[in-house]
Amino acid sequence: MLRYFIEFSYNGKNYFGYQIQPKDISVQEELERALSTILQEKIKTTGAGRTDTGVHAKKMFAHFETNQVLNNQLTHKLNSFLPSDISIKRIFEVKDDFHARFDATFRTYEYYISLEKNSFTQDSAWQHWRKPLDINKMNEACKILFEYEDFTSFAKLHTDNKTNLCKMYKAEWEQNGTELKFTVSANRFLRNMVRAIVGTMVEVGSGKIQPEDVRKVIEDKNRSSAGTSAPAHALYLVDVGYKFD
Amino acid sequence: MLRYFIEFSYNGKNYFGYQIQPKDISVQEELERALSTILQEKIKTTGAGRTDTGVHAKKMFAHFETNQVLNNQLTHKLNSFLPSDISIKRIFEVKDDFHARFDATFRTYEYYISLEKNSFTQDSAWQHWRKPLDINKMNEACKILFEYEDFTSFAKLHTDNKTNLCKMYKAEWEQNGTELKFTVSANRFLRNMVRAIVGTMVEVGSGKIQPEDVRKVIEDKNRSSAGTSAPAHALYLVDVGYKFD
């Protein structure tokens, strides 16, 4: 069997998350249907991870196997077959044990907040213009994240994760005009973790808690200590790291 | 009476154009309802122009009159009252005969085309990735526009315009990565004109007609000589020029 990687993006608005489910529509289901139809054999994919309902991906990977030799025309055929909210970037062969999930060395997410009412980013950024946010305090709080590895406080309860340990590589807010962008990178993320971190950061930015309070939030190892999850529609998976050679 | 200008933007996706209509929902109707409710008097507005069903505006102006002295808090109140797809930028007093439509010296539109399937610009750019476009030829065709003033060929039939004369100030395609942006500026535009120009330009870019053929299209003074209208969802009114002093 040949193993292929597929790089793609999707607008998560109309999906109940990335991962295939018995009832609700998912990105993975659409992807496997397209691959199976065009290749005329049953194709199963393994994704780099999963994203929740409504969350987007600008760069996502999955792997699949087939005996067929594939070329780049498949990208165009898949894009024609798939709905407009899933776009294939490229398909390329990898070593036959290279794994989209286990060989990923990091994941990077971005979260967008609009500080001004913006009618063009309603579906892509959190419209947070009613109250100001102090980005400096939010960045102070970011620094505290690097002192910890156990992020139980930011994890959804009752998941099947064996550990709640993550290595944080980057966590930073940047302001561009009236838009805030949060970039966060780690070896792995727990379910709901980025949105829980953003929700907590926004509590810091709006003065509800102080940057130093984030220390206690993390040490509590209790989801209810952290802030409410930020809305899903403003969260993007933007990169997954691999060493292909 | 005091006369005020209001600067705002809107996402046209859910509206049957800017101008108020008996049956269908319009941006102007929402705007007048918000102003009338908050100011507690019947407010009528006069817009800088009108945009068609589905067309957006990043910068639009209207004027209205009231005896109330208004301040900037009204902007925030209106933004809270209005739906998320209409955003007020500012409200400021002007001379009592300054007119949003008649005192506008130019209008500028932008039109976006994606040359690659892009799941994040489905609602904001024309997804034109199945066939390549030659931007150089499209820009050659742009130059021909400046030789003419009668744009009957790009005007919707049976409108109440007295003349079809326009002074073209700018018409240019720019490529940024896989995105094309067309910027067009003129003293006035006829109904449907930008989308008819874009549709014709895309026929040039895809090789269906040659740049020089645009000359004949214009000289025919016949709408059926021009290309099919480009989709509305990728068109933005981006500026209206005034000399406020």
Coordinates of C-alpha atoms in Angstrom, one line a residue:
Chain A
M1 CA 0.0 0.0 0.0
L2 CA 1.1 3.6 -0.7
R3 CA 0.6 6.2 2.0
Y4 CA -0.4 9.7 1.1
F5 CA -0.7 13.0 3.0
I6 CA -3.4 15.4 2.2
E7 CA -3.1 19.1 3.1
F8 CA -6.4 21.0 3.2
S9 CA -8.4 23.9 4.8
Y10 CA -12.0 24.2 5.9
N11 CA -14.5 26.7 7.1
G12 CA -16.0 25.0 10.1
K13 CA -19.2 27.0 10.3
N14 CA -21.4 24.3 8.9
Y15 CA -19.8 21.3 10.5
F16 CA -20.1 19.5 13.8
G17 CA -16.3 19.4 14.1
Y18 CA -13.6 17.7 12.1
Q19 CA -14.0 14.1 13.3
I20 CA -16.5 11.7 11.8
Q21 CA -19.6 11.0 13.9
P22 CA -22.6 8.6 13.6
K23 CA -25.2 11.3 13.0
D24 CA -24.0 14.9 12.4
I25 CA -22.1 16.1 9.4
S26 CA -18.3 16.4 9.8
V27 CA -15.4 17.6 7.7
Q28 CA -13.8 14.1 7.8
E29 CA -17.0 12.5 6.5
E30 CA -17.1 14.9 3.5
L31 CA -13.4 14.3 2.8
E32 CA -13.7 10.5 2.9
R33 CA -16.8 10.6 0.7
A34 CA -15.0 12.7 -1.9
L35 CA -11.8 10.5 -1.8
S36 CA -13.8 7.3 -2.0
T37 CA -16.0 8.5 -4.8
I38 CA -13.2 9.8 -7.0
L39 CA -10.8 6.9 -6.3
Q40 CA -13.7 4.4 -6.5
E41 CA -12.6 2.5 -3.4
K42 CA -13.3 2.9 0.3
I43 CA -10.8 5.4 1.7
K44 CA -10.3 5.9 5.5
T45 CA -8.4 8.9 6.7
T46 CA -6.5 9.7 9.9
G47 CA -6.3 13.3 10.7
A48 CA -3.6 15.4 12.5
G49 CA -6.2 15.9 15.3
R50 CA -9.7 17.1 15.7
T51 CA -11.4 20.5 15.9
D52 CA -14.7 21.2 17.6
T53 CA -18.0 22.3 16.2
G54 CA -17.6 25.6 14.3
V55 CA -13.8 25.7 14.6
H56 CA -11.9 26.4 11.3
A57 CA -8.6 25.1 9.9
K58 CA -6.4 27.1 7.5
K59 CA -3.9 24.2 7.4
M60 CA -4.8 20.7 8.3
F61 CA -3.4 17.3 7.4
A62 CA -4.6 13.7 7.2
H63 CA -3.1 10.5 5.8
F64 CA -4.7 7.6 3.9
E65 CA -3.7 4.5 2.0
T66 CA -4.3 3.2 -1.4
N67 CA -2.7 1.0 -4.1
Q68 CA -3.3 3.7 -6.7
V69 CA -0.6 6.0 -7.9
L70 CA -2.0 9.5 -7.4
N71 CA -1.0 12.7 -9.1
N72 CA -1.8 16.4 -8.6
Q73 CA -4.9 16.2 -10.9
L74 CA -6.6 14.6 -7.9
T75 CA -6.4 17.9 -6.0
H76 CA -8.5 19.7 -8.7
K77 CA -11.0 16.8 -8.9
L78 CA -11.5 16.8 -5.2
N79 CA -11.9 20.6 -5.1
S80 CA -14.6 20.3 -7.7
F81 CA -16.4 17.5 -5.9
L82 CA -16.1 18.9 -2.3
P83 CA -18.4 21.7 -1.1
S84 CA -17.0 25.3 -1.2
D85 CA -16.1 25.2 2.5
I86 CA -13.5 22.5 2.2
S87 CA -10.4 23.2 0.0
I88 CA -7.6 20.8 -0.9
K89 CA -4.1 22.3 -1.2
R90 CA -2.0 19.3 -2.1
I91 CA -1.6 15.5 -1.9
F92 CA 1.8 13.9 -1.6
E93 CA 3.3 10.5 -0.9
V94 CA 5.0 9.9 2.5
K95 CA 6.9 6.9 4.0
D96 CA 4.5 4.1 4.7
D97 CA 4.7 4.5 8.5
F98 CA 4.4 8.3 8.6
H99 CA 1.4 9.2 10.8
A100 CA -0.6 12.4 10.6
R101 CA -1.4 12.4 14.3
F102 CA 1.6 10.7 16.0
D103 CA 4.3 12.3 13.9
A104 CA 3.1 15.9 14.3
T105 CA 5.6 17.8 16.4
F106 CA 3.5 20.9 17.1
R107 CA 0.0 22.4 16.4
T108 CA -0.5 26.1 16.1
Y109 CA -3.9 27.9 16.5
E110 CA -4.9 31.5 16.0
Y111 CA -7.8 33.3 17.7
Y112 CA -9.2 36.6 16.4
I113 CA -11.0 39.3 18.3
S114 CA -12.4 42.5 16.8
L115 CA -12.2 45.5 19.1
E116 CA -14.6 47.5 16.8
K117 CA -17.9 46.3 15.4
N118 CA -16.9 44.8 12.1
S119 CA -19.7 43.5 9.7
F120 CA -17.2 41.6 7.6
T121 CA -15.7 39.5 10.4
Q122 CA -18.9 38.5 12.2
D123 CA -18.3 34.9 11.2
S124 CA -14.5 34.9 11.7
A125 CA -13.7 37.0 14.8
W126 CA -15.2 37.5 18.2
Q127 CA -16.9 40.8 18.1
H128 CA -15.7 42.2 21.5
W129 CA -16.2 45.9 21.1
R130 CA -18.6 46.8 23.9
K131 CA -15.8 46.8 26.5
P132 CA -12.1 47.6 26.0
L133 CA -9.4 44.9 26.5
D134 CA -5.9 45.6 27.9
I135 CA -3.6 43.6 25.6
N136 CA -0.5 44.2 27.7
K137 CA -2.2 42.5 30.7
M138 CA -3.2 39.6 28.4
N139 CA 0.4 39.2 27.3
E140 CA 1.5 39.2 30.9
A141 CA -0.9 36.4 31.5
C142 CA 0.6 34.5 28.5
K143 CA 4.0 34.4 30.1
I144 CA 2.6 32.5 33.1
L145 CA 1.4 29.7 30.8
F146 CA 5.1 28.7 30.0
E147 CA 5.7 27.9 33.7
Y148 CA 3.3 25.0 33.6
E149 CA 2.7 21.7 31.7
D150 CA -0.5 20.5 33.3
F151 CA -3.4 22.3 31.8
T152 CA -6.2 20.3 33.4
S153 CA -8.0 23.7 34.2
F154 CA -8.4 24.4 30.5
A155 CA -9.5 20.9 29.5
K156 CA -13.0 19.7 28.8
L157 CA -14.1 17.3 31.6
H158 CA -14.6 13.6 30.9
T159 CA -12.4 13.2 27.8
D160 CA -10.4 10.1 27.0
N161 CA -7.0 11.9 27.4
K162 CA -4.5 9.9 29.4
T163 CA -2.6 12.9 30.5
N164 CA -3.3 16.7 30.5
L165 CA 0.4 17.6 30.0
C166 CA 1.3 20.0 27.1
K167 CA 4.5 21.7 26.2
M168 CA 3.8 25.4 25.3
Y169 CA 5.9 26.8 22.6
K170 CA 4.2 30.1 21.9
A171 CA 1.4 32.2 23.4
E172 CA 1.1 35.8 22.3
W173 CA -1.4 38.5 21.5
E174 CA -0.8 41.0 18.7
Q175 CA -2.8 44.0 17.8
N176 CA -3.3 45.1 14.2
G177 CA -5.5 48.1 14.0
T178 CA -8.7 47.2 15.7
E179 CA -8.1 43.4 15.5
L180 CA -6.4 41.2 18.1
K181 CA -4.7 38.0 17.1
F182 CA -3.8 35.3 19.6
T183 CA -1.2 32.8 18.4
V184 CA -0.7 29.7 20.5
S185 CA 1.6 26.8 19.7
A186 CA 2.2 23.6 21.7
N187 CA 3.1 19.9 21.1
R188 CA -0.5 19.0 21.8
F189 CA -3.7 20.6 22.9
L190 CA -6.5 19.3 25.2
R191 CA -10.1 19.4 24.0
N192 CA -11.5 22.9 24.3
M193 CA -8.1 24.2 25.6
V194 CA -7.5 27.2 23.3
R195 CA -11.0 28.5 23.8
A196 CA -10.7 28.2 27.6
I197 CA -7.4 30.0 27.6
V198 CA -8.8 32.8 25.4
G199 CA -11.8 33.1 27.7
T200 CA -9.5 33.4 30.7
M201 CA -7.3 35.9 28.9
V202 CA -10.3 38.0 28.0
E203 CA -11.2 38.1 31.8
V204 CA -7.7 39.4 32.4
G205 CA -7.9 41.9 29.6
S206 CA -11.3 43.3 30.8
G207 CA -10.0 43.6 34.4
K208 CA -12.2 40.9 35.9
I209 CA -9.1 39.1 37.1
Q210 CA -5.4 40.0 37.2
P211 CA -2.6 38.4 35.2
E212 CA -1.1 36.8 38.3
D213 CA -4.5 35.1 39.0
V214 CA -3.9 32.9 36.0
R215 CA -1.3 31.1 38.2
K216 CA -4.0 30.0 40.6
V217 CA -6.4 29.1 37.8
I218 CA -3.8 26.6 36.4
E219 CA -2.8 25.3 39.9
D220 CA -6.4 24.6 40.8
K221 CA -6.5 21.9 38.1
N222 CA -10.2 22.6 37.9
R223 CA -12.0 23.6 34.7
S224 CA -14.4 25.8 36.7
S225 CA -11.6 28.0 37.9
A226 CA -10.9 29.2 34.3
G227 CA -12.9 31.6 32.2
T228 CA -15.9 30.7 30.0
S229 CA -14.9 29.2 26.6
A230 CA -14.5 31.9 23.9
P231 CA -16.8 31.4 20.9
A232 CA -15.7 28.7 18.4
H233 CA -16.2 30.7 15.2
A234 CA -13.0 32.8 15.8
L235 CA -10.7 29.9 16.3
Y236 CA -8.4 28.5 13.5
L237 CA -6.0 25.6 13.4
V238 CA -3.3 27.3 11.3
D239 CA -0.3 24.9 11.2
V240 CA 0.7 21.3 12.1
G241 CA 4.5 20.6 12.2
Y242 CA 6.1 17.5 10.6
K243 CA 9.6 16.5 9.8
F244 CA 8.9 14.9 6.4
D245 CA 12.5 13.6 5.9
Chain B
M1 CA -32.7 71.9 11.6
L2 CA -29.2 70.4 12.0
R3 CA -27.8 68.2 9.3
Y4 CA -25.7 65.2 10.1
F5 CA -23.6 62.8 8.1
I6 CA -23.3 59.2 9.1
E7 CA -20.5 57.0 8.0
F8 CA -21.1 53.2 8.1
S9 CA -20.3 49.9 6.6
Y10 CA -22.5 46.8 5.9
N11 CA -22.3 43.2 4.8
G12 CA -24.9 43.1 2.0
K13 CA -25.4 39.3 2.1
N14 CA -28.8 39.4 3.8
Y15 CA -30.2 42.5 2.2
F16 CA -32.1 43.3 -0.9
G17 CA -29.7 46.2 -1.6
Y18 CA -29.2 49.5 0.2
Q19 CA -32.3 51.4 -0.8
I20 CA -35.6 51.2 1.1
Q21 CA -38.3 49.1 -0.7
P22 CA -41.9 48.4 0.0
K23 CA -41.5 44.7 0.7
D24 CA -37.9 43.4 1.0
I25 CA -35.5 44.1 3.7
S26 CA -32.9 46.8 3.0
V27 CA -29.9 48.4 4.8
Q28 CA -31.6 51.8 4.7
E29 CA -34.7 50.5 6.4
E30 CA -32.6 49.0 9.2
L31 CA -30.6 52.3 9.5
E32 CA -33.7 54.5 9.6
R33 CA -35.4 52.2 12.1
A34 CA -32.4 52.3 14.4
L35 CA -32.1 56.2 14.2
S36 CA -35.8 56.7 14.6
T37 CA -36.0 54.4 17.7
I38 CA -33.0 55.8 19.4
L39 CA -33.7 59.5 18.7
Q40 CA -37.5 59.0 19.3
E41 CA -38.5 60.8 16.1
K42 CA -39.1 59.8 12.5
I43 CA -35.7 60.0 10.8
K44 CA -35.4 59.9 7.0
T45 CA -32.0 59.4 5.4
T46 CA -30.5 60.2 2.0
G47 CA -27.7 57.9 1.0
A48 CA -24.6 58.6 -1.2
G49 CA -26.0 56.1 -3.7
R50 CA -27.5 52.6 -3.7
T51 CA -26.0 49.2 -3.9
D52 CA -27.7 46.1 -5.4
T53 CA -28.9 43.0 -3.6
G54 CA -25.9 41.2 -2.0
V55 CA -23.4 44.0 -2.6
H56 CA -21.3 45.2 0.4
A57 CA -20.1 48.6 1.5
K58 CA -16.9 49.2 3.5
K59 CA -17.5 52.9 3.6
M60 CA -20.9 54.5 2.9
F61 CA -22.4 57.8 3.8
A62 CA -25.9 59.1 4.3
H63 CA -27.3 62.4 5.7
F64 CA -30.3 63.1 7.9
E65 CA -31.8 66.0 9.8
T66 CA -32.9 66.5 13.3
N67 CA -33.2 69.4 15.9
Q68 CA -31.4 67.3 18.5
V69 CA -27.7 67.9 19.2
L70 CA -26.0 64.6 18.7
N71 CA -22.7 63.4 20.1
N72 CA -20.5 60.3 19.6
Q73 CA -22.3 58.2 22.2
L74 CA -25.0 57.8 19.5
T75 CA -22.5 55.7 17.4
H76 CA -22.2 53.1 20.2
K77 CA -26.0 53.1 20.8
L78 CA -26.7 52.5 17.2
N79 CA -24.1 49.7 16.9
S80 CA -25.8 48.0 19.9
F81 CA -29.2 48.4 18.3
L82 CA -28.3 47.4 14.7
P83 CA -27.8 43.8 13.6
S84 CA -24.2 42.6 13.4
D85 CA -24.0 43.2 9.6
I86 CA -24.4 47.0 9.8
S87 CA -21.7 48.9 11.6
I88 CA -21.6 52.7 12.3
K89 CA -18.2 54.4 12.2
R90 CA -19.1 58.0 13.0
I91 CA -21.7 60.7 13.0
F92 CA -20.8 64.4 12.4
E93 CA -22.5 67.6 11.7
V94 CA -22.2 69.2 8.2
K95 CA -23.5 72.5 6.6
D96 CA -27.2 72.4 6.3
D97 CA -27.2 72.1 2.5
F98 CA -24.4 69.5 2.3
H99 CA -25.8 66.5 0.4
A100 CA -24.7 62.9 0.6
R101 CA -25.6 62.2 -3.0
F102 CA -25.1 65.4 -4.9
D103 CA -22.0 66.6 -3.1
A104 CA -20.1 63.2 -3.7
T105 CA -17.2 63.8 -6.1
F106 CA -16.3 60.2 -6.7
R107 CA -17.3 56.6 -5.8
T108 CA -14.8 53.8 -5.5
Y109 CA -15.6 50.1 -5.7
E110 CA -13.4 47.0 -5.2
Y111 CA -14.1 43.6 -6.7
Y112 CA -12.4 40.4 -5.4
I113 CA -11.6 37.2 -7.3
S114 CA -9.9 34.2 -5.8
L115 CA -7.7 32.2 -8.2
E116 CA -7.5 29.3 -5.8
K117 CA -10.4 27.6 -4.0
N118 CA -10.6 29.5 -0.7
S119 CA -13.1 28.3 1.9
F120 CA -12.7 31.5 3.9
T121 CA -13.7 33.9 1.0
Q122 CA -16.7 32.0 -0.3
D123 CA -18.9 34.9 0.7
S124 CA -16.5 37.7 -0.1
A125 CA -14.7 36.8 -3.4
W126 CA -15.7 35.2 -6.7
Q127 CA -14.2 31.7 -6.6
H128 CA -12.7 31.6 -10.1
W129 CA -10.2 28.8 -9.8
R130 CA -11.3 26.3 -12.4
K131 CA -9.8 28.3 -15.3
P132 CA -6.8 30.7 -15.2
L133 CA -7.1 34.4 -15.8
D134 CA -4.5 36.6 -17.6
I135 CA -4.3 39.7 -15.4
N136 CA -2.1 41.5 -17.9
K137 CA -4.8 41.3 -20.6
M138 CA -7.4 42.4 -18.1
N139 CA -5.3 45.5 -17.3
E140 CA -4.9 46.2 -21.0
A141 CA -8.7 46.2 -21.3
C142 CA -8.9 48.6 -18.4
K143 CA -6.9 51.2 -20.3
I144 CA -9.6 51.3 -23.0
L145 CA -12.3 52.3 -20.5
F146 CA -10.6 55.7 -20.1
E147 CA -11.2 56.6 -23.7
Y148 CA -14.9 56.6 -23.3
E149 CA -17.6 58.3 -21.2
D150 CA -20.8 56.6 -22.4
F151 CA -21.1 53.3 -20.6
T152 CA -24.6 52.3 -21.9
S153 CA -23.2 48.8 -22.7
F154 CA -22.5 48.2 -19.0
A155 CA -25.8 49.7 -17.7
K156 CA -28.9 47.8 -16.6
L157 CA -31.7 48.4 -19.1
H158 CA -34.8 50.5 -18.3
T159 CA -33.4 52.5 -15.4
D160 CA -34.4 56.1 -14.7
N161 CA -30.9 57.5 -15.4
K162 CA -31.1 60.6 -17.6
T163 CA -27.6 60.0 -19.0
N164 CA -25.2 57.1 -19.2
L165 CA -22.1 59.3 -19.0
C166 CA -19.4 58.6 -16.4
K167 CA -15.9 60.0 -15.9
M168 CA -13.5 57.1 -15.1
Y169 CA -10.8 58.0 -12.6
K170 CA -9.3 54.6 -12.0
A171 CA -9.7 51.0 -13.2
E172 CA -6.9 48.5 -12.3
W173 CA -6.4 44.9 -11.4
E174 CA -3.8 43.9 -8.8
Q175 CA -2.7 40.4 -7.8
N176 CA -1.8 39.6 -4.2
G177 CA -0.9 35.9 -3.9
T178 CA -3.9 34.0 -5.3
E179 CA -6.3 36.9 -4.9
L180 CA -7.2 39.5 -7.6
K181 CA -8.5 42.9 -6.6
F182 CA -10.1 45.2 -9.1
T183 CA -10.3 48.9 -8.1
V184 CA -12.6 51.2 -10.1
S185 CA -13.3 54.8 -9.3
A186 CA -15.5 57.3 -11.2
N187 CA -17.6 60.3 -10.6
R188 CA -20.7 58.1 -10.9
F189 CA -21.7 54.6 -11.7
L190 CA -24.7 53.3 -13.6
R191 CA -26.8 50.5 -12.1
N192 CA -25.0 47.1 -12.4
M193 CA -22.0 48.8 -14.1
V194 CA -19.2 47.5 -12.1
R195 CA -20.4 43.9 -12.2
A196 CA -20.9 44.2 -16.0
I197 CA -17.3 45.6 -16.4
V198 CA -15.9 42.8 -14.2
G199 CA -17.8 40.2 -16.2
T200 CA -16.4 41.6 -19.4
M201 CA -12.9 41.8 -18.0
V202 CA -13.1 38.1 -17.0
E203 CA -14.0 37.2 -20.5
V204 CA -10.8 39.0 -21.6
G205 CA -8.8 37.3 -18.9
S206 CA -10.0 33.9 -19.8
G207 CA -9.3 34.5 -23.5
K208 CA -12.9 34.4 -24.7
I209 CA -12.4 37.9 -26.1
Q210 CA -9.3 40.1 -26.7
P211 CA -8.6 43.4 -24.8
E212 CA -9.2 45.3 -28.0
D213 CA -12.7 43.8 -28.3
V214 CA -13.8 45.9 -25.3
R215 CA -13.7 48.9 -27.6
K216 CA -16.5 47.4 -29.7
V217 CA -18.4 46.4 -26.6
I218 CA -18.5 50.0 -25.5
E219 CA -19.2 51.5 -28.9
D220 CA -22.1 49.1 -29.4
K221 CA -24.0 50.9 -26.6
N222 CA -25.8 47.7 -26.0
R223 CA -25.9 45.7 -22.8
S224 CA -26.0 42.4 -24.6
S225 CA -22.5 43.1 -26.2
A226 CA -20.9 43.1 -22.7
G227 CA -20.1 40.1 -20.5
T228 CA -22.4 38.5 -18.0
S229 CA -22.6 40.3 -14.7
A230 CA -20.1 39.1 -12.1
P231 CA -21.6 37.8 -8.9
A232 CA -22.7 40.4 -6.4
H233 CA -21.2 39.0 -3.2
A234 CA -17.6 40.0 -4.2
L235 CA -18.4 43.7 -4.9
Y236 CA -17.7 46.4 -2.3
L237 CA -18.3 50.1 -2.3
V238 CA -15.1 51.2 -0.5
D239 CA -15.1 55.0 -0.7
V240 CA -17.2 58.1 -1.5
G241 CA -15.4 61.4 -1.9
Y242 CA -16.5 64.7 -0.4
K243 CA -15.0 68.1 0.2
F244 CA -16.3 68.7 3.7
D245 CA -14.9 72.3 3.9

